PDB file of C-alpha atoms and ligand atoms in Angstrom:
ATOM      1  CA  MET A   1     124.080  79.656  68.413  1.00  0.00           C
ATOM      2  CA  ILE A   2     122.360  81.636  70.041  1.00  0.00           C
ATOM      3  CA  GLY A   3     124.303  82.510  73.211  1.00  0.00           C
ATOM      4  CA  ILE A   4     122.746  84.483  76.045  1.00  0.00           C
ATOM      5  CA  PHE A   5     124.250  85.451  79.100  1.00  0.00           C
ATOM      6  CA  ASP A   6     123.303  87.229  82.286  1.00  0.00           C
ATOM      7  CA  SER A   7     124.657  87.010  86.291  1.00  0.00           C
ATOM      8  CA  GLY A   8     122.876  84.061  86.836  1.00  0.00           C
ATOM      9  CA  SER A   9     119.305  82.476  86.808  1.00  0.00           C
ATOM     10  CA  GLY A  10     117.684  85.965  85.597  1.00  0.00           C
ATOM     11  CA  GLY A  11     118.420  85.029  81.734  1.00  0.00           C
ATOM     12  CA  LEU A  12     116.319  81.975  82.014  1.00  0.00           C
ATOM     13  CA  SER A  13     113.190  84.319  81.977  1.00  0.00           C
ATOM     14  CA  VAL A  14     114.752  85.345  78.680  1.00  0.00           C
ATOM     15  CA  MET A  15     115.484  81.598  77.568  1.00  0.00           C
ATOM     16  CA  ARG A  16     112.125  80.828  78.243  1.00  0.00           C
ATOM     17  CA  ALA A  17     110.758  83.049  76.159  1.00  0.00           C
ATOM     18  CA  ILE A  18     112.671  82.835  73.367  1.00  0.00           C
ATOM     19  CA  ARG A  19     111.804  78.733  73.634  1.00  0.00           C
ATOM     20  CA  GLU A  20     108.080  79.608  73.347  1.00  0.00           C
ATOM     21  CA  ARG A  21     108.730  81.238  70.128  1.00  0.00           C
ATOM     22  CA  PHE A  22     111.387  79.838  68.487  1.00  0.00           C
ATOM     23  CA  PRO A  23     111.257  76.427  70.002  1.00  0.00           C
ATOM     24  CA  SER A  24     114.360  74.769  67.396  1.00  0.00           C
ATOM     25  CA  SER A  25     117.006  77.232  67.942  1.00  0.00           C
ATOM     26  CA  ASP A  26     120.153  75.902  69.412  1.00  0.00           C
ATOM     27  CA  ILE A  27     121.266  77.677  72.416  1.00  0.00           C
ATOM     28  CA  VAL A  28     123.903  78.166  74.617  1.00  0.00           C
ATOM     29  CA  TYR A  29     123.752  79.685  78.794  1.00  0.00           C
ATOM     30  CA  PHE A  30     126.377  81.696  79.864  1.00  0.00           C
ATOM     31  CA  GLY A  31     125.175  82.594  83.954  1.00  0.00           C
ATOM     32  CA  ASP A  32     127.989  84.123  85.604  1.00  0.00           C
ATOM     33  CA  ILE A  33     126.723  83.014  89.596  1.00  0.00           C
ATOM     34  CA  LYS A  34     130.561  83.857  90.853  1.00  0.00           C
ATOM     35  CA  ASN A  35     130.542  87.167  90.077  1.00  0.00           C
ATOM     36  CA  ALA A  36     126.513  88.395  90.832  1.00  0.00           C
ATOM     37  CA  PRO A  37     124.544  90.554  91.496  1.00  0.00           C
ATOM     38  CA  TYR A  38     125.703  92.501  89.078  1.00  0.00           C
ATOM     39  CA  GLY A  39     123.384  95.917  89.875  1.00  0.00           C
ATOM     40  CA  SER A  40     126.059  96.455  92.742  1.00  0.00           C
ATOM     41  CA  LYS A  41     128.893  96.548  90.598  1.00  0.00           C
ATOM     42  CA  SER A  42     130.381  99.537  88.650  1.00  0.00           C
ATOM     43  CA  HIS A  43     130.284 100.693  85.198  1.00  0.00           C
ATOM     44  CA  ASP A  44     134.062  99.179  84.599  1.00  0.00           C
ATOM     45  CA  GLU A  45     133.623  96.456  86.765  1.00  0.00           C
ATOM     46  CA  LEU A  46     130.346  96.051  84.604  1.00  0.00           C
ATOM     47  CA  PHE A  47     132.050  96.564  81.146  1.00  0.00           C
ATOM     48  CA  ALA A  48     134.960  93.699  82.067  1.00  0.00           C
ATOM     49  CA  HIS A  49     132.484  90.965  82.887  1.00  0.00           C
ATOM     50  CA  THR A  50     130.146  91.715  79.460  1.00  0.00           C
ATOM     51  CA  ILE A  51     133.533  91.034  77.514  1.00  0.00           C
ATOM     52  CA  ASP A  52     134.477  87.625  79.773  1.00  0.00           C
ATOM     53  CA  ALA A  53     130.641  86.683  78.900  1.00  0.00           C
ATOM     54  CA  ILE A  54     130.709  87.199  74.961  1.00  0.00           C
ATOM     55  CA  LYS A  55     133.931  85.968  74.587  1.00  0.00           C
ATOM     56  CA  PHE A  56     132.948  82.695  76.517  1.00  0.00           C
ATOM     57  CA  LEU A  57     129.573  81.927  74.233  1.00  0.00           C
ATOM     58  CA  LYS A  58     131.777  83.032  70.935  1.00  0.00           C
ATOM     59  CA  GLU A  59     134.409  80.383  72.251  1.00  0.00           C
ATOM     60  CA  ARG A  60     131.326  77.833  72.872  1.00  0.00           C
ATOM     61  CA  GLY A  61     130.422  78.685  69.773  1.00  0.00           C
ATOM     62  CA  ALA A  62     127.951  81.001  69.298  1.00  0.00           C
ATOM     63  CA  THR A  63     127.623  83.295  66.161  1.00  0.00           C
ATOM     64  CA  ARG A  64     124.223  85.021  67.636  1.00  0.00           C
ATOM     65  CA  ILE A  65     124.454  87.043  71.495  1.00  0.00           C
ATOM     66  CA  VAL A  66     121.200  87.788  73.956  1.00  0.00           C
ATOM     67  CA  SER A  67     122.152  89.773  76.495  1.00  0.00           C
ATOM     68  CA  ALA A  68     119.919  89.034  79.012  1.00  0.00           C
ATOM     69  CA  CYS A  69     120.785  91.282  81.691  1.00  0.00           C
ATOM     70  CA  ASN A  70     119.268  95.165  81.818  1.00  0.00           C
ATOM     71  CA  SER A  71     122.512  96.299  84.189  1.00  0.00           C
ATOM     72  CA  VAL A  72     125.370  95.398  81.065  1.00  0.00           C
ATOM     73  CA  SER A  73     123.451  97.414  78.837  1.00  0.00           C
ATOM     74  CA  ALA A  74     124.978 100.626  78.757  1.00  0.00           C
ATOM     75  CA  SER A  75     128.095  98.651  78.929  1.00  0.00           C
ATOM     76  CA  LEU A  76     127.254  97.554  75.435  1.00  0.00           C
ATOM     77  CA  ALA A  77     129.557  99.838  73.717  1.00  0.00           C
ATOM     78  CA  ILE A  78     130.839 100.539  70.508  1.00  0.00           C
ATOM     79  CA  SER A  79     134.322  99.352  71.046  1.00  0.00           C
ATOM     80  CA  LEU A  80     132.976  96.576  72.030  1.00  0.00           C
ATOM     81  CA  PHE A  81     131.096  95.371  68.968  1.00  0.00           C
ATOM     82  CA  ASP A  82     134.313  95.987  66.701  1.00  0.00           C
ATOM     83  CA  ALA A  83     137.168  94.643  69.415  1.00  0.00           C
ATOM     84  CA  LEU A  84     134.656  91.154  69.851  1.00  0.00           C
ATOM     85  CA  SER A  85     134.534  91.251  66.012  1.00  0.00           C
ATOM     86  CA  ILE A  86     130.029  91.509  66.782  1.00  0.00           C
ATOM     87  CA  ALA A  87     127.853  93.039  64.225  1.00  0.00           C
ATOM     88  CA  PRO A  88     124.984  95.002  65.781  1.00  0.00           C
ATOM     89  CA  ILE A  89     122.777  93.245  63.944  1.00  0.00           C
ATOM     90  CA  ASP A  90     123.766  90.155  65.883  1.00  0.00           C
ATOM     91  CA  LEU A  91     123.534  90.945  68.977  1.00  0.00           C
ATOM     92  CA  ILE A  92     119.870  92.198  71.132  1.00  0.00           C
ATOM     93  CA  GLU A  93     119.759  93.516  74.819  1.00  0.00           C
ATOM     94  CA  MET A  94     116.714  94.595  76.504  1.00  0.00           C
ATOM     95  CA  VAL A  95     116.316  97.795  76.232  1.00  0.00           C
ATOM     96  CA  GLY A  96     115.675  98.660  72.723  1.00  0.00           C
ATOM     97  CA  PRO A  97     112.532  96.187  72.027  1.00  0.00           C
ATOM     98  CA  THR A  98     111.624  97.177  75.797  1.00  0.00           C
ATOM     99  CA  VAL A  99     111.073 100.408  75.464  1.00  0.00           C
ATOM    100  CA  SER A 100     109.849 100.249  71.243  1.00  0.00           C
ATOM    101  CA  SER A 101     106.984  97.422  72.644  1.00  0.00           C
ATOM    102  CA  PHE A 102     105.851 101.287  73.941  1.00  0.00           C
ATOM    103  CA  LYS A 103     105.898 103.068  71.008  1.00  0.00           C
ATOM    104  CA  ASP A 104     101.766 103.172  70.815  1.00  0.00           C
ATOM    105  CA  SER A 105     101.314 103.667  74.568  1.00  0.00           C
ATOM    106  CA  ASP A 106      99.622 105.830  76.334  1.00  0.00           C
ATOM    107  CA  ALA A 107     100.133 103.987  79.685  1.00  0.00           C
ATOM    108  CA  ARG A 108     102.122 106.097  83.065  1.00  0.00           C
ATOM    109  CA  VAL A 109     105.393 104.074  83.100  1.00  0.00           C
ATOM    110  CA  MET A 110     107.117 103.129  86.412  1.00  0.00           C
ATOM    111  CA  LEU A 111     110.321 100.600  85.924  1.00  0.00           C
ATOM    112  CA  CYS A 112     111.539  98.985  88.500  1.00  0.00           C
ATOM    113  CA  ALA A 113     115.469  97.822  87.867  1.00  0.00           C
ATOM    114  CA  THR A 114     119.306  97.055  90.145  1.00  0.00           C
ATOM    115  CA  PRO A 115     120.518 100.224  90.800  1.00  0.00           C
ATOM    116  CA  ALA A 116     123.071  99.742  87.819  1.00  0.00           C
ATOM    117  CA  THR A 117     119.834  99.998  85.414  1.00  0.00           C
ATOM    118  CA  VAL A 118     118.670 103.240  87.217  1.00  0.00           C
ATOM    119  CA  ARG A 119     122.300 104.829  87.127  1.00  0.00           C
ATOM    120  CA  SER A 120     122.850 104.100  83.651  1.00  0.00           C
ATOM    121  CA  LYS A 121     119.815 105.623  82.950  1.00  0.00           C
ATOM    122  CA  VAL A 122     119.658 103.928  79.840  1.00  0.00           C
ATOM    123  CA  TYR A 123     116.014 103.221  80.480  1.00  0.00           C
ATOM    124  CA  ARG A 124     115.209 107.374  80.650  1.00  0.00           C
ATOM    125  CA  HIS A 125     116.997 107.874  77.661  1.00  0.00           C
ATOM    126  CA  GLY A 126     115.434 105.348  75.903  1.00  0.00           C
ATOM    127  CA  PHE A 127     112.286 105.996  77.103  1.00  0.00           C
ATOM    128  CA  SER A 128     112.748 109.483  75.998  1.00  0.00           C
ATOM    129  CA  MET A 129     113.421 108.834  72.981  1.00  0.00           C
ATOM    130  CA  ILE A 130     109.560 108.125  72.355  1.00  0.00           C
ATOM    131  CA  GLY A 131     108.792 111.065  74.316  1.00  0.00           C
ATOM    132  CA  LYS A 132     107.772 109.165  77.624  1.00  0.00           C
ATOM    133  CA  ASN A 133     108.900 110.420  80.966  1.00  0.00           C
ATOM    134  CA  ILE A 134     109.320 106.991  83.224  1.00  0.00           C
ATOM    135  CA  HIS A 135     109.725 106.846  87.095  1.00  0.00           C
ATOM    136  CA  GLN A 136     112.057 104.501  88.067  1.00  0.00           C
ATOM    137  CA  VAL A 137     112.581 102.505  91.359  1.00  0.00           C
ATOM    138  CA  ALA A 138     115.859 100.873  92.436  1.00  0.00           C
ATOM    139  CA  ILE A 139     115.508  97.624  94.190  1.00  0.00           C
ATOM    140  CA  ARG A 140     119.605  97.111  95.900  1.00  0.00           C
ATOM    141  CA  ASP A 141     119.200  93.626  97.400  1.00  0.00           C
ATOM    142  CA  LEU A 142     116.541  92.023  95.047  1.00  0.00           C
ATOM    143  CA  ALA A 143     118.186  90.197  92.432  1.00  0.00           C
ATOM    144  CA  GLY A 144     120.678  88.473  94.923  1.00  0.00           C
ATOM    145  CA  ALA A 145     118.372  87.215  96.759  1.00  0.00           C
ATOM    146  CA  ILE A 146     116.140  85.736  93.851  1.00  0.00           C
ATOM    147  CA  GLU A 147     119.859  84.528  92.742  1.00  0.00           C
ATOM    148  CA  ARG A 148     119.919  82.626  96.217  1.00  0.00           C
ATOM    149  CA  GLY A 149     116.434  81.447  95.928  1.00  0.00           C
ATOM    150  CA  ALA A 150     115.546  83.314  99.499  1.00  0.00           C
ATOM    151  CA  PRO A 151     112.078  83.169 101.052  1.00  0.00           C
ATOM    152  CA  ASP A 152     108.735  84.317  99.400  1.00  0.00           C
ATOM    153  CA  GLU A 153     108.499  86.338 102.602  1.00  0.00           C
ATOM    154  CA  GLU A 154     112.193  88.076 102.421  1.00  0.00           C
ATOM    155  CA  ILE A 155     110.894  88.617  98.846  1.00  0.00           C
ATOM    156  CA  GLU A 156     107.959  90.310  99.742  1.00  0.00           C
ATOM    157  CA  ARG A 157     109.920  92.116 102.057  1.00  0.00           C
ATOM    158  CA  ILE A 158     112.211  94.100  99.686  1.00  0.00           C
ATOM    159  CA  VAL A 159     109.424  94.850  97.171  1.00  0.00           C
ATOM    160  CA  THR A 160     107.167  96.019  99.801  1.00  0.00           C
ATOM    161  CA  GLU A 161     110.351  98.596 101.314  1.00  0.00           C
ATOM    162  CA  ALA A 162     111.151  99.143  97.902  1.00  0.00           C
ATOM    163  CA  PHE A 163     107.923 100.924  97.054  1.00  0.00           C
ATOM    164  CA  ALA A 164     107.371 102.668 100.507  1.00  0.00           C
ATOM    165  CA  GLU A 165     108.171 105.443  99.278  1.00  0.00           C
ATOM    166  CA  THR A 166     106.506 105.863  95.619  1.00  0.00           C
ATOM    167  CA  ALA A 167     102.623 106.216  94.530  1.00  0.00           C
ATOM    168  CA  HIS A 168     102.012 103.365  92.546  1.00  0.00           C
ATOM    169  CA  GLU A 169      98.107 103.866  91.705  1.00  0.00           C
ATOM    170  CA  ASP A 170      99.157 106.805  89.071  1.00  0.00           C
ATOM    171  CA  PHE A 171     100.809 104.314  87.018  1.00  0.00           C
ATOM    172  CA  ASP A 172      99.356 102.276  84.985  1.00  0.00           C
ATOM    173  CA  ALA A 173     102.323  99.623  84.083  1.00  0.00           C
ATOM    174  CA  LEU A 174     105.217  98.207  86.263  1.00  0.00           C
ATOM    175  CA  ILE A 175     108.111  96.917  83.540  1.00  0.00           C
ATOM    176  CA  LEU A 176     110.194  94.620  85.307  1.00  0.00           C
ATOM    177  CA  ALA A 177     113.840  95.820  84.157  1.00  0.00           C
ATOM    178  CA  CYS A 178     115.235  93.441  85.348  1.00  0.00           C
ATOM    179  CA  THR A 179     115.575  90.103  84.387  1.00  0.00           C
ATOM    180  CA  HIS A 180     115.390  88.687  87.743  1.00  0.00           C
ATOM    181  CA  TYR A 181     112.036  89.716  88.551  1.00  0.00           C
ATOM    182  CA  PRO A 182     110.044  87.727  86.675  1.00  0.00           C
ATOM    183  CA  LEU A 183     110.983  84.595  88.494  1.00  0.00           C
ATOM    184  CA  VAL A 184     109.301  86.289  91.300  1.00  0.00           C
ATOM    185  CA  ALA A 185     106.350  88.253  89.375  1.00  0.00           C
ATOM    186  CA  ASP A 186     103.654  87.139  92.450  1.00  0.00           C
ATOM    187  CA  ALA A 187     105.463  89.170  95.091  1.00  0.00           C
ATOM    188  CA  PHE A 188     105.057  92.020  92.687  1.00  0.00           C
ATOM    189  CA  ARG A 189     101.069  91.170  92.269  1.00  0.00           C
ATOM    190  CA  ARG A 190     101.287  90.422  96.050  1.00  0.00           C
ATOM    191  CA  VAL A 191     102.811  94.054  96.794  1.00  0.00           C
ATOM    192  CA  LEU A 192     100.891  96.305  94.134  1.00  0.00           C
ATOM    193  CA  GLY A 193      97.851  95.052  93.144  1.00  0.00           C
ATOM    194  CA  ASN A 194      96.595  96.173  89.852  1.00  0.00           C
ATOM    195  CA  ILE A 195      99.129  97.646  88.208  1.00  0.00           C
ATOM    196  CA  GLU A 196      99.964  95.889  85.104  1.00  0.00           C
ATOM    197  CA  ILE A 197     103.459  93.996  85.341  1.00  0.00           C
ATOM    198  CA  ILE A 198     105.487  94.294  82.653  1.00  0.00           C
ATOM    199  CA  ASP A 199     108.566  91.245  81.510  1.00  0.00           C
ATOM    200  CA  PRO A 200     109.717  92.715  78.555  1.00  0.00           C
ATOM    201  CA  ALA A 201     110.956  89.174  77.864  1.00  0.00           C
ATOM    202  CA  ASP A 202     108.225  88.549  74.989  1.00  0.00           C
ATOM    203  CA  ALA A 203     109.534  91.692  72.986  1.00  0.00           C
ATOM    204  CA  VAL A 204     112.608  90.598  73.490  1.00  0.00           C
ATOM    205  CA  ALA A 205     111.733  86.521  72.217  1.00  0.00           C
ATOM    206  CA  ALA A 206     109.853  88.697  69.642  1.00  0.00           C
ATOM    207  CA  ARG A 207     112.829  90.613  68.598  1.00  0.00           C
ATOM    208  CA  VAL A 208     114.732  87.629  68.463  1.00  0.00           C
ATOM    209  CA  GLU A 209     112.397  86.053  66.056  1.00  0.00           C
ATOM    210  CA  SER A 210     111.948  88.512  63.740  1.00  0.00           C
ATOM    211  CA  ARG A 211     115.393  89.150  63.548  1.00  0.00           C
ATOM    212  CA  TRP A 212     117.003  85.941  63.580  1.00  0.00           C
ATOM    213  CA  TRP A 213     114.533  83.307  62.137  1.00  0.00           C
ATOM    214  CA  PRO A 214     115.048  81.553  60.033  1.00  0.00           C
ATOM    215  CA  GLN A 215     118.658  81.813  60.279  1.00  0.00           C
ATOM    216  CA  GLU A 216     118.515  80.111  63.539  1.00  0.00           C
ATOM    217  CA  ILE A 217     117.089  77.275  63.123  1.00  0.00           C
ATOM    218  CA  GLY A 218     118.645  74.263  64.667  1.00  0.00           C
ATOM    219  CA  GLU A 219     117.717  71.036  66.605  1.00  0.00           C
ATOM    220  CA  GLY A 220     116.719  72.807  69.652  1.00  0.00           C
ATOM    221  CA  LYS A 221     119.510  72.049  71.930  1.00  0.00           C
ATOM    222  CA  ALA A 222     120.558  74.020  75.255  1.00  0.00           C
ATOM    223  CA  GLN A 223     123.651  73.718  77.312  1.00  0.00           C
ATOM    224  CA  PHE A 224     123.965  75.771  80.550  1.00  0.00           C
ATOM    225  CA  PHE A 225     127.579  77.329  81.346  1.00  0.00           C
ATOM    226  CA  ILE A 226     127.839  78.380  85.352  1.00  0.00           C
ATOM    227  CA  THR A 227     130.789  80.208  87.088  1.00  0.00           C
ATOM    228  CA  GLN A 228     130.126  78.920  90.392  1.00  0.00           C
ATOM    229  CA  ASP A 229     127.609  75.821  91.573  1.00  0.00           C
ATOM    230  CA  SER A 230     123.992  76.865  92.864  1.00  0.00           C
ATOM    231  CA  GLU A 231     121.019  74.442  93.735  1.00  0.00           C
ATOM    232  CA  PRO A 232     118.519  77.078  92.827  1.00  0.00           C
ATOM    233  CA  PHE A 233     120.019  77.353  89.386  1.00  0.00           C
ATOM    234  CA  ARG A 234     119.774  73.988  88.583  1.00  0.00           C
ATOM    235  CA  MET A 235     116.581  73.694  90.336  1.00  0.00           C
ATOM    236  CA  ARG A 236     115.158  76.186  87.675  1.00  0.00           C
ATOM    237  CA  VAL A 237     116.195  75.150  84.839  1.00  0.00           C
ATOM    238  CA  GLY A 238     114.831  71.621  85.843  1.00  0.00           C
ATOM    239  CA  VAL A 239     111.726  73.391  86.184  1.00  0.00           C
ATOM    240  CA  MET A 240     111.624  75.879  82.787  1.00  0.00           C
ATOM    241  CA  PHE A 241     113.836  73.135  80.800  1.00  0.00           C
ATOM    242  CA  PRO A 242     112.669  69.277  82.026  1.00  0.00           C
ATOM    243  CA  ALA A 243     114.521  67.755  79.231  1.00  0.00           C
ATOM    244  CA  CYS A 244     117.833  70.108  80.433  1.00  0.00           C
ATOM    245  CA  VAL A 245     118.571  68.977  83.942  1.00  0.00           C
ATOM    246  CA  GLU A 246     121.798  67.424  82.706  1.00  0.00           C
ATOM    247  CA  CYS A 247     122.859  70.227  80.813  1.00  0.00           C
ATOM    248  CA  VAL A 248     124.223  72.171  83.131  1.00  0.00           C
ATOM    249  CA  GLU A 249     128.171  72.817  83.975  1.00  0.00           C
ATOM    250  CA  VAL A 250     130.035  74.166  85.842  1.00  0.00           C
ATOM    251  CA  VAL A 251     133.131  76.555  84.450  1.00  0.00           C
TER     252      VAL A 251
HETATM  253  N1  DGL B   1     118.976  89.641  85.718  1.00  0.00           N
HETATM  254  C1  DGL B   1     120.215  90.969  85.652  1.00  0.00           C
HETATM  255  C2  DGL B   1     119.436  92.711  85.035  1.00  0.00           C
HETATM  256  O1  DGL B   1     118.475  92.119  84.253  1.00  0.00           O
HETATM  257  C3  DGL B   1     120.985  91.383  86.203  1.00  0.00           C
HETATM  258  C4  DGL B   1     120.856  91.150  88.069  1.00  0.00           C
HETATM  259  C5  DGL B   1     122.320  90.983  89.083  1.00  0.00           C
HETATM  260  O2  DGL B   1     123.103  90.403  88.871  1.00  0.00           O
HETATM  261  O3  DGL B   1     122.365  92.266  89.957  1.00  0.00           O
HETATM  262  O4  DGL B   1     119.901  93.505  85.637  1.00  0.00           O
END
């Protein structure tokens, strides 16, 4: 069984992409809403939450893990694999598949993410390995606003303010490097106009399929665990996975 975790609803955008490619996979999802947003937390806090999330998923039967949270990618240290008995091949995170999907691209790339992701420089280092420089924009309050289901006007205002100082017409592509952001991709389109908006979920789902198919062929079951009840989360599950409205449990 595949375990997916995030601070809350963002990982649902990754799960949706995995389900599209790999409908028969069995998935257990962990959304740590009580501790959201992750993007404003310190490296030590994120490391601790990452361990808790992976332990939880393993206890619920997950044997392979998708870290559907960019903010914790820098926390996925070698020591963690050993301590939690996970082989690196059994964990897929966001940064590797995203960067590698740009290997043959000439696009001038801009990326937006949480402060934790930008501060960690995981994307900057990843892109420099394929000879690319990227422009990064940290957006402080967006993931939290999305998590609590803030109205469209508030979302659009946050996005507008975040890009106020950026000459976005100098770029061809914008990577939404926080898994919450694709949930409001339309707001980015309205604010930024013609730039190509990239949701890395598909690159991650492709990696899941290529690495874990056919071992993960199951019955298409899904379970969702959240650390604090949330109407917006339940609503998103209902919209994206209509058969699973009853599968959300607070732990
Ligand atoms: N969705 C997560 C990410 O990709 C975390 C966002 C947050 O909780 O701040 O970074």
